[in-house]
Tab-separated table of C-alpha atoms in Angstrom:
chain	number	residue	atom	x	y	z
A	1257	UNK	CA	-17.401	-2.306	22.166
A	1258	UNK	CA	-16.073	-3.704	18.797
A	1259	UNK	CA	-15.450	-7.201	19.854
A	1260	UNK	CA	-19.246	-7.252	21.503
A	1261	UNK	CA	-20.803	-6.093	18.282
A	1262	UNK	CA	-18.765	-8.780	16.398
A	1263	UNK	CA	-19.639	-11.635	18.616
A	1264	UNK	CA	-23.163	-10.524	18.514
A	1265	UNK	CA	-23.187	-10.546	14.546
A	1266	UNK	CA	-21.001	-14.150	14.673
A	1267	UNK	CA	-24.062	-15.405	16.505
A	1268	UNK	CA	-26.573	-14.091	14.141
A	1269	UNK	CA	-24.817	-15.180	10.779
A	1270	UNK	CA	-23.617	-18.589	12.080
A	1271	UNK	CA	-27.191	-20.283	11.398
A	1272	UNK	CA	-27.473	-19.035	8.035
A	1273	UNK	CA	-23.945	-19.794	7.040
A	1274	UNK	CA	-24.370	-23.111	8.000
A	1275	UNK	CA	-27.627	-23.268	5.726
A	1276	UNK	CA	-25.728	-21.686	3.019
A	1277	UNK	CA	-27.722	-18.491	2.976
A	1278	UNK	CA	-24.892	-16.589	1.783
A	1279	UNK	CA	-26.784	-13.502	0.538
A	1280	UNK	CA	-28.189	-13.068	3.950
A	1281	UNK	CA	-24.778	-13.486	5.431
A	1282	UNK	CA	-23.461	-10.778	3.155
A	1283	UNK	CA	-25.984	-8.373	4.201
A	1284	UNK	CA	-25.079	-8.847	7.853
A	1285	UNK	CA	-21.653	-8.362	7.054
A	1286	UNK	CA	-22.256	-5.175	5.203
A	1287	UNK	CA	-24.553	-3.785	7.983
A	1288	UNK	CA	-21.498	-4.454	10.468
A	1289	UNK	CA	-19.315	-2.691	8.352
A	1290	UNK	CA	-21.549	0.306	8.184
A	1291	UNK	CA	-21.933	0.408	11.848
A	1292	UNK	CA	-18.208	0.246	12.533
A	1293	UNK	CA	-17.626	2.756	9.723
A	1294	UNK	CA	-20.067	5.303	11.754
A	1295	UNK	CA	-18.435	4.522	14.910
A	1296	UNK	CA	-14.723	5.097	13.617
A	1297	UNK	CA	-15.799	8.339	11.815
A	1298	UNK	CA	-16.029	10.037	15.337
A	1299	UNK	CA	-12.673	9.079	16.425
A	1300	UNK	CA	-10.860	10.813	13.401
A	1301	UNK	CA	-9.838	14.277	13.669
A	1302	UNK	CA	-11.783	14.750	10.533
A	1303	UNK	CA	-13.522	12.308	8.345
A	1304	UNK	CA	-15.960	12.868	5.338
A	1305	UNK	CA	-17.153	9.220	4.598
A	1306	UNK	CA	-15.331	6.096	5.268
A	1307	UNK	CA	-15.775	2.692	3.190
A	1308	UNK	CA	-14.905	-0.256	4.903
A	1309	UNK	CA	-14.350	-3.767	3.075
A	1310	UNK	CA	-13.526	-5.406	6.448
A	1311	UNK	CA	-13.821	-4.665	10.075
A	1312	UNK	CA	-10.547	-6.067	10.776
A	1313	UNK	CA	-8.484	-2.853	10.976
A	1314	UNK	CA	-5.596	-1.723	13.212
A	1315	UNK	CA	-5.911	1.822	13.868
A	1316	UNK	CA	-4.227	4.189	16.330
A	1317	UNK	CA	-3.793	7.764	16.802
A	1318	UNK	CA	-7.028	8.390	14.854
A	1319	UNK	CA	-7.451	12.102	16.224
A	1320	UNK	CA	-4.382	13.034	14.456
A	1321	UNK	CA	-5.878	11.687	10.899
A	1322	UNK	CA	-7.921	13.608	8.248
A	1323	UNK	CA	-10.036	11.275	6.029
A	1324	UNK	CA	-11.716	12.563	2.834
A	1325	UNK	CA	-14.814	11.364	0.978
A	1326	UNK	CA	-15.074	7.412	0.243
A	1327	UNK	CA	-11.716	6.327	1.548
A	1328	UNK	CA	-11.447	2.738	1.469
A	1329	UNK	CA	-9.959	0.733	4.115
A	1330	UNK	CA	-9.516	-3.121	3.305
A	1331	UNK	CA	-8.812	-6.444	5.546
A	1332	UNK	CA	-6.003	-5.896	8.001
A	1333	UNK	CA	-5.325	-2.531	7.162
A	1334	UNK	CA	-2.390	-0.961	9.755
A	1335	UNK	CA	-2.828	2.926	9.765
A	1336	UNK	CA	-0.918	4.528	12.685
A	1337	UNK	CA	-0.068	7.953	14.169
A	1338	UNK	CA	2.176	8.266	17.142
A	1339	UNK	CA	2.165	11.004	19.207
A	1340	UNK	CA	4.619	9.175	21.708
A	1341	UNK	CA	6.916	6.565	22.055
A	1342	UNK	CA	7.411	4.988	25.554
A	1343	UNK	CA	10.315	3.040	25.058
A	1344	UNK	CA	12.411	6.597	24.609
A	1345	UNK	CA	10.312	8.890	26.258
A	1346	UNK	CA	9.784	10.633	22.962
A	1347	UNK	CA	6.735	12.873	21.962
A	1348	UNK	CA	5.542	13.916	18.415
A	1349	UNK	CA	2.699	15.722	16.548
A	1350	UNK	CA	1.919	13.726	13.626
A	1351	UNK	CA	-0.600	14.727	11.009
A	1352	UNK	CA	-1.797	11.921	8.362
A	1353	UNK	CA	-4.281	13.126	5.439
A	1354	UNK	CA	-5.800	10.711	3.299
A	1355	UNK	CA	-7.689	12.500	0.480
A	1356	UNK	CA	-10.861	11.928	-1.544
A	1357	UNK	CA	-11.271	8.266	-2.858
A	1358	UNK	CA	-7.620	6.896	-1.465
A	1359	UNK	CA	-7.514	3.197	-1.751
A	1360	UNK	CA	-5.792	1.305	1.173
A	1361	UNK	CA	-5.712	-2.289	0.174
A	1362	UNK	CA	-5.306	-5.564	2.404
A	1363	UNK	CA	-2.271	-5.582	4.730
A	1364	UNK	CA	-1.164	-2.200	3.956
A	1365	UNK	CA	1.100	-0.389	6.690
A	1366	UNK	CA	0.847	3.493	6.996
A	1367	UNK	CA	3.167	4.719	9.854
A	1368	UNK	CA	3.170	8.298	11.100
A	1369	UNK	CA	5.329	10.443	13.511
A	1370	UNK	CA	5.599	13.380	11.366
A	1371	UNK	CA	3.665	14.259	8.311
A	1372	UNK	CA	2.050	11.868	5.765
A	1373	UNK	CA	-0.389	13.071	3.027
A	1374	UNK	CA	-1.871	10.970	-0.067
A	1375	UNK	CA	-3.593	12.661	-2.534
A	1376	UNK	CA	-7.092	12.076	-4.031
A	1377	UNK	CA	-7.804	9.083	-6.262
A	1378	UNK	CA	-4.548	7.345	-5.239
A	1379	UNK	CA	-4.607	3.507	-4.866
A	1380	UNK	CA	-2.204	1.466	-3.083
A	1381	UNK	CA	-1.988	-2.413	-3.719
A	1382	UNK	CA	-1.819	-5.046	-1.099
A	1383	UNK	CA	1.234	-5.235	1.593
A	1384	UNK	CA	2.549	-1.764	0.985
A	1385	UNK	CA	4.386	-0.113	3.688
A	1386	UNK	CA	4.784	3.875	3.945
A	1387	UNK	CA	6.589	5.595	6.691
A	1388	UNK	CA	7.895	9.007	7.579
A	1389	UNK	CA	10.264	7.391	10.417
A	1390	UNK	CA	12.899	4.843	11.181
A	1391	UNK	CA	14.238	3.367	14.212
A	1392	UNK	CA	17.379	5.219	14.971
A	1393	UNK	CA	20.541	6.024	12.850
A	1394	UNK	CA	23.260	3.798	11.633
A	1395	UNK	CA	26.250	4.736	13.661
A	1396	UNK	CA	28.070	2.085	15.870
A	1397	UNK	CA	26.834	3.590	19.025
A	1398	UNK	CA	23.091	3.547	17.938
A	1399	UNK	CA	23.348	0.081	16.406
A	1400	UNK	CA	24.728	-1.044	19.798
A	1401	UNK	CA	21.385	0.007	21.509
A	1402	UNK	CA	18.434	-3.038	20.905
A	1403	UNK	CA	16.370	-1.828	18.268
A	1404	UNK	CA	13.015	-1.696	20.269
A	1405	UNK	CA	14.965	1.078	22.423
A	1406	UNK	CA	16.339	3.329	19.683
A	1407	UNK	CA	15.016	6.639	19.070
A	1408	UNK	CA	12.394	7.081	16.260
A	1409	UNK	CA	13.706	9.593	13.998
A	1410	UNK	CA	12.009	11.453	10.743
A	1411	UNK	CA	14.028	12.532	7.729
A	1412	UNK	CA	11.154	14.072	6.412
A	1413	UNK	CA	7.506	13.845	5.573
A	1414	UNK	CA	6.341	11.764	3.005
A	1415	UNK	CA	3.790	13.127	-0.085
A	1416	UNK	CA	2.233	11.499	-2.571
A	1417	UNK	CA	0.314	13.111	-5.188
A	1418	UNK	CA	-3.269	12.364	-6.807
A	1419	UNK	CA	-4.081	9.602	-9.203
A	1420	UNK	CA	-1.088	7.675	-8.136
A	1421	UNK	CA	-0.961	3.889	-8.555
A	1422	UNK	CA	1.198	1.893	-5.951
A	1423	UNK	CA	2.128	-1.710	-6.968
A	1424	UNK	CA	1.365	-4.579	-4.667
A	1425	UNK	CA	4.341	-4.823	-2.019
A	1426	UNK	CA	5.822	-1.332	-2.598
A	1427	UNK	CA	7.908	0.348	0.306
A	1428	UNK	CA	7.748	4.156	0.470
A	1429	UNK	CA	10.658	5.843	2.843
A	1430	UNK	CA	10.630	8.635	4.848
A	1431	UNK	CA	11.246	12.220	3.059
A	1432	UNK	CA	9.726	11.117	-0.167
A	1433	UNK	CA	7.756	13.123	-2.438
A	1434	UNK	CA	5.930	11.235	-5.414
A	1435	UNK	CA	4.245	13.315	-7.963
A	1436	UNK	CA	0.913	13.342	-9.454
A	1437	UNK	CA	-0.106	10.402	-11.914
A	1438	UNK	CA	3.199	8.511	-11.130
A	1439	UNK	CA	3.122	4.532	-11.283
A	1440	UNK	CA	5.080	2.645	-8.791
A	1441	UNK	CA	5.755	-0.919	-10.090
A	1442	UNK	CA	5.061	-3.828	-7.861
A	1443	UNK	CA	7.578	-4.501	-5.348
A	1444	UNK	CA	9.724	-1.285	-5.436
A	1445	UNK	CA	11.291	0.605	-2.621
A	1446	UNK	CA	11.055	4.299	-2.936
A	1447	UNK	CA	14.279	6.323	-1.422
A	1448	UNK	CA	14.178	9.124	-3.486
A	1449	UNK	CA	11.457	11.686	-4.923
A	1450	UNK	CA	9.650	10.413	-8.175
A	1451	UNK	CA	8.510	12.887	-10.581
A	1452	UNK	CA	5.196	13.601	-11.801
A	1453	UNK	CA	3.633	11.478	-14.899
A	1454	UNK	CA	6.715	8.756	-14.583
A	1455	UNK	CA	6.903	5.101	-14.107
A	1456	UNK	CA	9.562	4.060	-11.481
A	1457	UNK	CA	10.418	0.347	-10.474
A	1458	UNK	CA	12.814	-1.422	-8.681
A	1459	UNK	CA	15.003	-1.393	-5.195
A	1460	UNK	CA	15.765	1.537	-4.984
A	1461	UNK	CA	12.974	2.731	-7.269
A	1462	UNK	CA	14.288	4.425	-10.773
A	1463	UNK	CA	12.467	6.262	-13.196
A	1464	UNK	CA	12.062	3.956	-16.359
A	1465	UNK	CA	9.702	6.254	-18.303
A	1466	UNK	CA	8.478	9.815	-18.033
A	1467	UNK	CA	5.277	10.292	-19.775
A	1468	UNK	CA	4.704	13.417	-21.966
A	1469	UNK	CA	2.251	15.950	-20.869
C-alpha cells in the first residue's frame, strides 16, 4: 500500500519538479507525510501524534511501541522491536516507549527485545545507535557460532531521561541509564550509566563535567 501511494505521488509531482514548481512539490510531499503518519498511527500499540520528516522509514514490531505527542522520525530512521528471532527460535516481549517531543534523526537505529524508554524532549543526532541487546556472548564456544546464528541476549533495559541531548553518531549499549538533562558528545559509546545534569564524551563515554543544580 505504501509503495502504491509513493508511486502515485511520484507520478503527480514529476511534471511539477521538471517545471521548477518546488513549492507545489513541497505541498504534495507534506500531504504524503500526513497520510503515511495517519496510516502508521494505527499500527503502533499507542500513538498520540507522529511527525514525519520523511516517508523513508524502517519500522518493525510497531505494536510493541508507545509513541507520545509530536514524536519526530527523520530520513531512514530504523526503529525495531523483535518478538522473535527465527535464526535461533527465541521469543521476546519487547516494549519501546518514546515520550512526547522525542526526535529520532536521520539514519538512527533503535533495536529492542527487552525494554527501551526515551524521555520527553530528548533529541538524538543523526546516525545514533541505541540497543538493549547483543548477538551472543564472548566465550570461545559462542564465538565459534556464526554471528547470525548466535542467540540474542539483553544485559538489561535502556532508559534515557528527559531533555537529554545525544550527539551525532553516539552508540548507547544495553543496560545503560542516562539521567535527565545529560549531554552525550558526538561519537561517544555509552557502556555505563550517566548521571543527570552531566556531560559525557568518549569511547567508552566518561563524565567530564557535572552541572550543578
